[in-house]
Amino acid sequence: MEKLRRTMLYVPGNNAGMVKDAHIYRSDSVMFDLEDSVSINEKDSARLLIFNALRTLDYEGIETVVRINGLDTPFGLDDIKAMVRARPDIIRIPKADSADDIKEVEAIIEAEEKLAGLESGSIKLMAAIEGPLGVINAYSIATASKRLVGIALGAEDYVTNMKTKRYADGMEILFARSQIVTAARAAGIYALDTVYSDINNEEGFINEVKLIKQLGFDGKSVISPRQITPVHRIYTPEQKEIDFALRVIEAIHEAEEHGSGVISLDGKMVDKPIVDRAERVLAMAKASGIMVHEDDI
Amino acid sequence: MRVVKTGIAGTLESSDVMITVSENTSKGIEIELQSIVEKQFGKQIRRVINEKMEELGIKDATISVNDKGALDCTIGARLEAASYRAAGISHVRWEEK
Amino acid sequence: MAKNAANREIPLSLPGFENIKPFEGAFENTPLVRRDKGVRNVPKLNKLIDTVEQAVIKAGLEDGMTISFHHHFRNGDYILNMVLDVISNLGIKNLTLASSSLTAAHTPLIEHIKNGVVTQIYTSGLRGELGEFISNGNMENPVLIHSHGGRARNIETGTIKIDVAFLGVPSSDVYGNSNGYTGKSACGSLGYAKVDAEFAEKVVLITDFLVEYPNTPFSIHQDQVDYIVKVDSVGDPEGISTGATRMTKNPRDLLIARNAAEVVFASGYFEDGFSIQTGSGGASLATTKHLREEMIKRGIKASFALGGITSQMVKLHEEGLIRRLLDTQSFDLDAVKSIGNNRYHTEISASYYANPLNKGCAVNKLNVVILSALEIDTEFNVNVITGSDGVLRGASGGHSDTAVGSGLSIIVAPLIRGRTATVVDKVQTIITPGETVDVLVTDRGIAVNPRRKDILNRLKATALPLYTIEELKEKAQRVAGTPETIEFEEKIVALIEYRDGTIIDVIRQVKS
């Protein structure tokens, strides 16, 4: 079953109160940020806070992600050394422009995993693409490492680089979004959309989530717990989709029972993409609280 | 590690703690504790501080703590950050953790 | 046989009438009626007294008596301090104070206790410095903490005999007809005050808004009132009522509110004609947002809301989603306006609200109540009055009344506040016994009282995160650590009276 990544909740890495409770809002992932939300004077303190939190607290199965500082800053290397030992599920690399950015980080992680006596490959990677070069290199970034499970768009820096700004309809980042989700699909990894900063504009937020779902994104970064439910609601499959997915699974069981190698439904062949989608739909339905009992069919 | 100047870390926000580590003119670890949960967790907070000081190898220090209900892991993190700052050491030895 | 003052012969006794009193004249035996009929240039008949001091004297207040106040003016109250200052200056001592509750505005009471003016207190709540003062053992007699219903019961059965009630009212006419929704100090329902007005020996009204006679509609009526004093201000309007109660934006409270609403929907109690009471803030009030959405979706209307009425409840009523409002305390100006204008928003006395020994109080017909808690233990006992440090900082209020009366009582609270666990082995103080508490909803899980297998089975069919109360307690301890046990002195500083008059718990002096 595929891991759901509909929502990734940003948590400022130096905020002790938020760090300890991040998981109660039940987003699919929680991202502790050591980068833009932490002031330069507090990088060392935030690093220790997140290290301790990850080692001590029980985040009840919610996926943990840490956004480190870039290797081009005085902080990136220490972040990696610390976080490899803190064991979050994922380390997120900011401002990835090329495959080399990923490979550099991966090499250090490998070395530190060895030093720490940890199983190689245990920590996964994500990359944020935040500039035009990164957008152009999206596919090579997406395929730069076996550890890389997803790429995300960071729109704020991107539009600044592009000499424009953010608009409600998102046209200015349409190319970036399309490029990233296409690269992700071609590479077989996840695509996450950028944050929506106006927490009080519920309608605008919902419109944007509908758009990115239509574009094929797996989910969105959220900066407030209030944004989580709307995303999950929009990513909840409709009953038609659920019913069809259940029939696909049933068709698979039938084929297995009859020892048939070919699965068919309504006279059409059911191939892998359809099976994958069916599993994804059922996983989302279950996560949305719609009780789906596969064993009932 | 030796304390050579004053190091401060943490905030006074809810669930955080502000810790100041400075030189102690006399020997040993001296703790000045102010906590909103003094009665319930005063002893535990002191235990956490003493353990962390031993882990860091700091024998002499004055530690001033203003606690707003921080968990043990937060206290440990802030204390360690303040200690490194007080020792003037900029890189934590992660290999030893 | 003798002739009476109307020149008629009246026998002095007859079979069935042992003691006949002959007519003595139209004015002789009714002192309140004016004798100067026909004399036009005198002040209209009134009960006005110039100063509070004169009223205290006229009311015959003496050492050792019981005085009472209400807390409808909340943190904006001037009345209690005003009256006690006067009483203190008159040198009166050893009074029993029966105030429906005491707030942070009543810190000056500390001086009067120290000076022996007040030596006994009956109240529902103690907060701020006054709460600390009592917790530190500074009163010889323990305070008696009662619920709202318990206070009404005490007064009606004579356990608390009020000698003089000093009732601040937002408006009154010269003869004593008062209501709570007119004037600059409008507070809405006068539910607590109504009980005092009915049962006190002497009733002194203090108002800042004298209106033309008769002040109808009225909550307190002229035939209950002895004296009226007009002052500049009975309270600070900003402390009395906010504009409209604001719904919390705190994401933790909103999360708890969502879960609580889901519990209500799945409980079997969410049906057309159900009744509801919520608290006035935080997660408790925020559930109304979700209730409203689902009520509209399913076409369910509530028969009444009880409380503690806020603008949210008023809006739901005006939208047609709640048929009637029963109001013992109005929390904001929207509620005040509504109770003044809408005959279906009805003021009820504290006795009607929750007195367990009258002929049937409002909480008996309540379906769902959503309450808060400072602490709850593994037996589901709830503490709303002392902090985890054992110091008095809350009120009994309507908690135990509504918990037992309702069909479904839900407690909403964060599992941990800062580093203080809400779910504990044993609460510091029991206000509401666990056998009346049905469900606990926290931000990290929901626990159902094992007594309610019906609710448990219904909730199991949902995706709500269910745990046992022990599991929640252990979760809290794993995160926050295990606190030291608070130490107390032997001395008892407060008795906690359950709504029926029995004592359910005691509070001891904290060790300094």
Coordinates of N, CA, C and O in Angstrom, one line a residue, chain C residues 25-135:
Chain C
G25 N -59.5 50.6 61.2 CA -59.3 51.8 60.4 C -58.5 51.4 59.2 O -57.7 50.4 59.2
A26 N -58.7 52.1 58.0 CA -58.2 51.7 56.7 C -56.6 51.6 56.7 O -56.0 50.9 56.0
F27 N -56.0 52.5 57.4 CA -54.5 52.6 57.3 C -53.8 52.0 58.5 O -52.6 51.9 58.5
E28 N -54.5 51.5 59.5 CA -53.9 51.1 60.8 C -52.9 50.0 60.6 O -51.8 50.0 61.2
N29 N -53.3 48.9 59.9 CA -52.5 47.7 59.9 C -51.8 47.4 58.6 O -51.3 46.3 58.4
T30 N -51.6 48.4 57.7 CA -50.9 48.2 56.5 C -49.9 49.4 56.4 O -50.1 50.4 55.7
P31 N -48.7 49.2 57.0 CA -47.8 50.3 57.2 C -47.3 50.9 55.8 O -46.9 52.0 55.8
L32 N -47.2 50.1 54.8 CA -46.6 50.6 53.6 C -47.5 51.5 52.8 O -47.1 52.2 51.9
V33 N -48.8 51.5 53.1 CA -49.7 52.3 52.3 C -49.6 53.8 52.9 O -49.6 54.0 54.1
R34 N -49.6 54.7 52.0 CA -49.5 56.1 52.5 C -50.8 56.6 53.2 O -51.9 56.3 52.8
R35 N -50.6 57.4 54.3 CA -51.7 57.9 55.0 C -52.1 59.2 54.5 O -53.2 59.7 54.9
D36 N -51.3 59.8 53.6 CA -51.6 61.2 53.2 C -52.4 61.2 51.9 O -52.1 61.9 50.9
K37 N -53.5 60.4 51.8 CA -54.3 60.4 50.6 C -54.8 61.8 50.3 O -55.3 62.5 51.2
G38 N -54.7 62.2 49.1 CA -55.2 63.5 48.7 C -54.1 64.6 48.7 O -54.3 65.6 48.1
V39 N -53.1 64.3 49.5 CA -52.0 65.3 49.5 C -51.1 65.1 48.3 O -50.5 64.1 48.2
R40 N -51.1 66.1 47.3 CA -50.5 65.8 46.0 C -49.0 66.2 46.0 O -48.2 65.7 45.2
N41 N -48.6 67.2 46.8 CA -47.2 67.7 46.6 C -46.2 67.0 47.5 O -45.4 67.6 48.2
V42 N -46.2 65.6 47.5 CA -45.2 64.8 48.2 C -44.6 63.9 47.2 O -45.2 63.6 46.2
P43 N -43.4 63.4 47.5 CA -42.7 62.5 46.6 C -43.6 61.2 46.3 O -44.2 60.8 47.2
K44 N -43.5 60.7 45.1 CA -44.2 59.5 44.8 C -43.7 58.4 45.6 O -42.6 58.3 46.0
L45 N -44.6 57.4 46.0 CA -44.3 56.3 46.8 C -43.1 55.6 46.3 O -43.0 55.2 45.1
N46 N -42.0 55.4 47.1 CA -40.8 54.7 46.6 C -40.1 54.1 47.8 O -40.4 54.3 48.9
K47 N -39.1 53.3 47.4 CA -38.3 52.6 48.4 C -36.9 53.1 48.4 O -36.0 52.4 48.9
L48 N -36.7 54.2 47.8 CA -35.3 54.7 47.6 C -34.7 55.2 48.9 O -35.3 55.9 49.8
I49 N -33.5 54.7 49.1 CA -32.6 55.1 50.2 C -31.4 55.9 49.6 O -30.9 55.5 48.6
D50 N -31.0 56.9 50.3 CA -29.9 57.7 49.7 C -28.6 57.0 49.5 O -27.9 57.2 48.5
T51 N -28.2 56.3 50.6 CA -26.8 55.7 50.5 C -26.9 54.2 50.9 O -27.8 53.8 51.6
V52 N -25.9 53.5 50.5 CA -25.7 52.1 50.8 C -25.7 52.0 52.3 O -26.3 51.1 52.9
E53 N -25.0 52.9 53.0 CA -24.8 52.9 54.4 C -26.2 52.9 55.1 O -26.5 52.1 56.0
Q54 N -27.0 53.9 54.7 CA -28.4 53.9 55.3 C -29.2 52.7 55.0 O -29.9 52.2 55.9
A55 N -29.0 52.1 53.8 CA -29.7 50.9 53.5 C -29.3 49.8 54.4 O -30.1 49.0 54.9
V56 N -28.0 49.7 54.7 CA -27.5 48.6 55.6 C -28.1 48.8 57.0 O -28.5 47.8 57.6
I57 N -28.1 50.0 57.4 CA -28.7 50.3 58.8 C -30.2 50.0 58.8 O -30.6 49.3 59.7
K58 N -30.9 50.5 57.8 CA -32.3 50.3 57.8 C -32.7 48.8 57.7 O -33.7 48.3 58.2
A59 N -31.8 48.0 57.0 CA -32.1 46.6 56.8 C -31.8 45.9 58.1 O -32.1 44.7 58.2
G60 N -31.2 46.6 59.1 CA -31.1 45.9 60.4 C -29.9 44.9 60.4 O -30.0 44.0 61.2
L61 N -28.9 45.2 59.6 CA -27.8 44.2 59.6 C -27.0 44.3 60.9 O -26.6 45.3 61.4
E62 N -26.8 43.1 61.5 CA -26.0 43.0 62.7 C -24.9 42.0 62.6 O -24.9 41.1 61.7
D63 N -24.1 42.0 63.6 CA -23.0 41.0 63.7 C -23.6 39.6 63.6 O -24.6 39.3 64.1
G64 N -22.9 38.7 62.9 CA -23.2 37.3 62.8 C -24.3 37.0 61.8 O -24.6 35.8 61.6
M65 N -24.8 38.0 61.1 CA -25.8 37.7 60.1 C -25.3 37.2 58.8 O -24.0 37.1 58.6
T66 N -26.2 36.8 57.9 CA -25.8 36.3 56.5 C -26.2 37.3 55.5 O -27.3 37.7 55.4
I67 N -25.2 37.6 54.6 CA -25.5 38.5 53.5 C -25.2 37.8 52.2 O -24.4 36.9 52.2
S68 N -25.9 38.2 51.1 CA -25.7 37.5 49.9 C -25.6 38.5 48.7 O -26.0 39.6 48.7
F69 N -24.9 37.9 47.6 CA -24.7 38.7 46.4 C -24.8 37.7 45.2 O -24.7 36.5 45.4
H70 N -25.0 38.2 44.0 CA -24.9 37.4 42.8 C -23.7 37.7 42.1 O -23.1 38.8 42.3
H71 N -23.3 36.9 41.1 CA -22.1 37.2 40.3 C -22.5 37.4 38.8 O -21.6 37.2 37.9
H72 N -23.6 37.9 38.5 CA -24.0 38.2 37.1 C -23.1 39.3 36.5 O -23.1 39.4 35.3
F73 N -22.5 40.1 37.3 CA -21.6 41.1 36.8 C -20.2 40.6 36.5 O -19.3 41.4 36.2
R74 N -19.9 39.4 36.8 CA -18.7 38.7 36.5 C -17.5 39.6 37.0 O -17.5 40.1 38.1
N75 N -16.5 39.7 36.2 CA -15.3 40.4 36.6 C -15.5 41.9 36.7 O -14.6 42.7 37.1
G76 N -16.7 42.4 36.3 CA -16.9 43.8 36.3 C -17.7 44.3 37.5 O -18.1 45.4 37.6
D77 N -17.9 43.4 38.5 CA -18.8 43.7 39.6 C -18.2 44.7 40.6 O -17.0 44.6 41.0
Y78 N -19.0 45.8 40.9 CA -18.5 46.7 41.9 C -19.3 46.5 43.2 O -18.9 47.0 44.3
I79 N -20.4 45.8 43.2 CA -21.4 45.8 44.3 C -20.8 45.2 45.6 O -20.9 45.8 46.6
L80 N -20.2 44.0 45.4 CA -19.8 43.3 46.6 C -18.7 44.1 47.4 O -18.8 44.3 48.6
N81 N -17.7 44.6 46.7 CA -16.7 45.4 47.3 C -17.3 46.7 48.0 O -17.0 47.1 49.1
M82 N -18.2 47.3 47.2 CA -18.8 48.6 47.6 C -19.6 48.3 49.0 O -19.4 49.1 49.9
V83 N -20.4 47.3 49.0 CA -21.2 47.0 50.2 C -20.3 46.6 51.4 O -20.5 47.0 52.5
L84 N -19.3 45.8 51.1 CA -18.5 45.3 52.2 C -17.7 46.4 52.8 O -17.4 46.4 54.0
D85 N -17.2 47.4 52.0 CA -16.5 48.5 52.5 C -17.4 49.3 53.5 O -17.0 49.6 54.6
V86 N -18.6 49.5 53.1 CA -19.6 50.2 54.0 C -19.8 49.4 55.3 O -19.8 50.0 56.4
I87 N -20.1 48.1 55.1 CA -20.3 47.3 56.3 C -19.1 47.3 57.2 O -19.2 47.4 58.5
S88 N -17.9 47.3 56.7 CA -16.7 47.3 57.5 C -16.6 48.6 58.2 O -16.3 48.6 59.4
N89 N -16.9 49.7 57.5 CA -16.8 51.0 58.2 C -17.8 51.2 59.3 O -17.6 51.9 60.3
L90 N -18.9 50.4 59.2 CA -19.9 50.5 60.3 C -19.5 49.6 61.5 O -20.3 49.6 62.5
G91 N -18.4 48.9 61.3 CA -18.0 48.1 62.4 C -18.7 46.8 62.6 O -18.6 46.2 63.7
I92 N -19.5 46.4 61.6 CA -20.2 45.1 61.7 C -19.2 44.0 61.5 O -18.4 44.0 60.6
K93 N -19.4 42.9 62.2 CA -18.4 41.8 62.1 C -19.0 40.4 62.1 O -20.3 40.2 62.3
N94 N -18.2 39.4 61.8 CA -18.6 38.0 61.9 C -19.7 37.6 60.9 O -20.6 36.8 61.3
L95 N -19.8 38.2 59.8 CA -20.8 37.9 58.8 C -20.5 36.7 58.0 O -19.4 36.3 57.8
T96 N -21.6 36.0 57.6 CA -21.5 34.9 56.7 C -21.8 35.5 55.3 O -22.8 36.1 55.1
L97 N -20.9 35.2 54.4 CA -21.0 35.7 53.0 C -21.5 34.6 52.1 O -20.9 33.6 52.0
A98 N -22.7 34.8 51.5 CA -23.2 33.8 50.6 C -23.3 34.4 49.2 O -24.4 34.9 48.8
S99 N -22.2 34.4 48.5 CA -22.2 35.0 47.1 C -22.3 33.8 46.1 O -21.6 32.8 46.3
S100 N -23.1 34.0 45.1 CA -23.3 32.8 44.2 C -21.9 32.4 43.6 O -21.7 31.2 43.4
S101 N -21.0 33.3 43.4 CA -19.6 33.0 43.1 C -18.7 34.1 43.4 O -19.2 35.3 43.6
L102 N -17.4 33.9 43.4 CA -16.5 35.0 43.7 C -15.4 35.0 42.6 O -14.9 33.9 42.2
T103 N -15.1 36.2 42.1 CA -14.2 36.3 40.9 C -13.0 37.0 41.3 O -12.8 37.5 42.4
A104 N -12.1 37.3 40.3 CA -10.9 38.0 40.6 C -11.2 39.4 41.0 O -10.3 40.1 41.6
A105 N -12.4 39.9 40.7 CA -12.8 41.3 41.1 C -12.9 41.4 42.6 O -13.0 42.5 43.1
H106 N -13.0 40.3 43.3 CA -13.3 40.3 44.7 C -12.1 40.1 45.6 O -12.3 39.8 46.8
T107 N -10.9 40.4 45.1 CA -9.7 40.3 45.9 C -9.8 41.2 47.1 O -9.3 40.8 48.2
P108 N -10.4 42.4 47.1 CA -10.5 43.2 48.3 C -11.2 42.5 49.5 O -11.0 42.9 50.6
L109 N -11.9 41.4 49.2 CA -12.5 40.6 50.3 C -11.5 40.1 51.3 O -11.8 39.9 52.5
I110 N -10.2 40.0 50.8 CA -9.2 39.5 51.7 C -9.0 40.3 52.9 O -8.9 39.8 54.0
E111 N -9.1 41.6 52.7 CA -8.9 42.6 53.9 C -10.1 42.4 54.8 O -9.9 42.4 56.1
H112 N -11.3 42.2 54.3 CA -12.4 42.1 55.2 C -12.4 40.8 56.0 O -12.9 40.7 57.1
I113 N -11.8 39.8 55.4 CA -11.6 38.5 56.1 C -10.6 38.7 57.2 O -10.8 38.3 58.4
K114 N -9.5 39.4 56.9 CA -8.5 39.6 57.9 C -9.0 40.4 59.0 O -8.6 40.2 60.2
N115 N -9.9 41.4 58.7 CA -10.4 42.2 59.8 C -11.6 41.6 60.5 O -12.2 42.3 61.3
G116 N -12.0 40.4 60.2 CA -13.1 39.8 60.9 C -14.5 40.2 60.5 O -15.5 39.9 61.1
V117 N -14.6 40.9 59.4 CA -15.9 41.4 58.9 C -16.7 40.1 58.4 O -17.8 39.9 58.7
V118 N -15.9 39.3 57.6 CA -16.5 38.1 57.1 C -15.7 36.9 57.7 O -14.5 36.8 57.6
T119 N -16.5 36.0 58.3 CA -15.8 34.9 58.9 C -16.3 33.5 58.4 O -15.8 32.5 58.8
Q120 N -17.2 33.5 57.5 CA -17.7 32.3 56.9 C -18.2 32.6 55.5 O -18.7 33.6 55.2
I121 N -17.8 31.7 54.6 CA -18.2 31.9 53.1 C -18.9 30.7 52.6 O -18.4 29.6 52.7
Y122 N -20.0 30.9 51.9 CA -20.6 29.9 51.0 C -20.6 30.4 49.6 O -21.0 31.5 49.4
T123 N -20.0 29.7 48.7 CA -19.9 30.2 47.4 C -19.7 29.0 46.4 O -19.4 27.9 46.8
S124 N -19.7 29.3 45.1 CA -19.5 28.3 44.1 C -18.1 28.3 43.6 O -17.5 27.3 43.2
G125 N -17.4 29.5 43.7 CA -16.1 29.5 43.1 C -15.2 30.5 43.8 O -15.6 31.5 44.4
L126 N -13.9 30.3 43.7 CA -12.9 31.2 44.3 C -11.7 31.3 43.3 O -11.2 30.3 42.9
R127 N -11.3 32.5 43.0 CA -10.2 32.6 42.1 C -9.2 33.6 42.5 O -9.3 34.3 43.5
G128 N -8.1 33.7 41.7 CA -7.1 34.7 41.9 C -6.5 34.7 43.3 O -6.3 33.7 44.0
E129 N -6.1 35.9 43.8 CA -5.5 36.1 45.1 C -6.4 35.6 46.2 O -5.9 35.0 47.2
L130 N -7.7 35.7 46.0 CA -8.6 35.3 47.1 C -8.5 33.8 47.2 O -8.5 33.2 48.3
G131 N -8.5 33.1 46.1 CA -8.3 31.6 46.1 C -7.1 31.2 46.8 O -7.0 30.2 47.6
E132 N -6.0 31.9 46.5 CA -4.7 31.6 47.1 C -4.7 31.8 48.6 O -4.2 31.0 49.4
F133 N -5.4 32.9 48.9 CA -5.5 33.3 50.4 C -6.2 32.2 51.2 O -5.7 31.8 52.2
I134 N -7.3 31.7 50.6 CA -8.0 30.6 51.3 C -7.2 29.4 51.3 O -7.1 28.7 52.3
S135 N -6.5 29.0 50.2 CA -5.7 27.8 50.1 C -4.6 27.8 51.1 O -4.1 26.8 51.5

